[in-house]
């Protein structure tokens, strides 16, 4: 069984989380914002798995399963909302939706 460096995995998870955060903050399309949130959730899951492997505990894997279930529920609800928004406003741009609010 190959071993891995936990700090390297945590650095990769941090990079993925930052990339997801940048995507959420800079993108204007709702779909890309959802994808960025998914990247952030997977980065957190990767960090949990790495931490669980470091301390030889299954807690990290359990938390990753919880994150996967939460992400699946989040995506299903969010995609339903995106479809409804697109059906009503014919746009996916967040800035245009903010203008409709005013």
mmCIF file of C-alpha atoms in Angstrom, residues 30-79:
data_model
loop_
_atom_site.group_PDB
_atom_site.id
_atom_site.type_symbol
_atom_site.label_atom_id
_atom_site.label_comp_id
_atom_site.label_asym_id
_atom_site.label_seq_id
_atom_site.Cartn_x
_atom_site.Cartn_y
_atom_site.Cartn_z
ATOM 1 C CA UNK A 30 -25.576 30.538 -11.847
ATOM 2 C CA UNK A 31 -24.478 27.185 -13.283
ATOM 3 C CA UNK A 32 -20.800 28.064 -12.958
ATOM 4 C CA UNK A 33 -21.418 29.297 -9.430
ATOM 5 C CA UNK A 34 -22.966 25.916 -8.581
ATOM 6 C CA UNK A 35 -19.982 24.104 -10.074
ATOM 7 C CA UNK A 36 -17.665 26.270 -7.979
ATOM 8 C CA UNK A 37 -19.608 25.406 -4.821
ATOM 9 C CA UNK A 38 -19.265 21.723 -5.713
ATOM 10 C CA UNK A 39 -15.502 22.166 -6.089
ATOM 11 C CA UNK A 40 -15.406 23.762 -2.643
ATOM 12 C CA UNK A 41 -17.411 20.884 -1.122
ATOM 13 C CA UNK A 42 -15.134 18.292 -2.717
ATOM 14 C CA UNK A 43 -12.075 20.147 -1.431
ATOM 15 C CA UNK A 44 -13.504 20.010 2.084
ATOM 16 C CA UNK A 45 -14.226 16.300 1.622
ATOM 17 C CA UNK A 46 -10.673 15.682 0.466
ATOM 18 C CA UNK A 47 -9.361 17.445 3.558
ATOM 19 C CA UNK A 48 -11.587 15.294 5.779
ATOM 20 C CA UNK A 49 -10.392 12.089 4.139
ATOM 21 C CA UNK A 50 -6.743 13.148 4.458
ATOM 22 C CA UNK A 51 -7.200 14.043 8.115
ATOM 23 C CA UNK A 52 -8.984 10.766 8.791
ATOM 24 C CA UNK A 53 -6.183 8.838 7.113
ATOM 25 C CA UNK A 54 -3.563 10.695 9.121
ATOM 26 C CA UNK A 55 -5.135 9.776 12.456
ATOM 27 C CA UNK A 56 -6.245 6.308 11.284
ATOM 28 C CA UNK A 57 -9.871 7.095 12.063
ATOM 29 C CA UNK A 58 -12.897 6.477 9.834
ATOM 30 C CA UNK A 59 -14.412 9.824 10.830
ATOM 31 C CA UNK A 60 -13.004 11.556 7.772
ATOM 32 C CA UNK A 61 -14.584 9.060 5.417
ATOM 33 C CA UNK A 62 -17.908 9.309 7.245
ATOM 34 C CA UNK A 63 -17.803 13.081 6.936
ATOM 35 C CA UNK A 64 -16.991 12.740 3.229
ATOM 36 C CA UNK A 65 -20.062 10.556 2.746
ATOM 37 C CA UNK A 66 -22.105 13.191 4.565
ATOM 38 C CA UNK A 67 -20.645 15.881 2.296
ATOM 39 C CA UNK A 68 -21.493 13.803 -0.788
ATOM 40 C CA UNK A 69 -25.091 13.381 0.366
ATOM 41 C CA UNK A 70 -25.379 17.076 1.172
ATOM 42 C CA UNK A 71 -23.870 18.016 -2.200
ATOM 43 C CA UNK A 72 -26.317 15.772 -4.050
ATOM 44 C CA UNK A 73 -29.260 17.331 -2.236
ATOM 45 C CA UNK A 74 -27.884 20.825 -2.809
ATOM 46 C CA UNK A 75 -27.415 20.235 -6.521
ATOM 47 C CA UNK A 76 -30.891 18.805 -7.010
ATOM 48 C CA UNK A 77 -32.563 21.726 -5.246
ATOM 49 C CA UNK A 78 -30.327 24.313 -6.893
ATOM 50 C CA UNK A 79 -30.842 22.938 -10.394
#
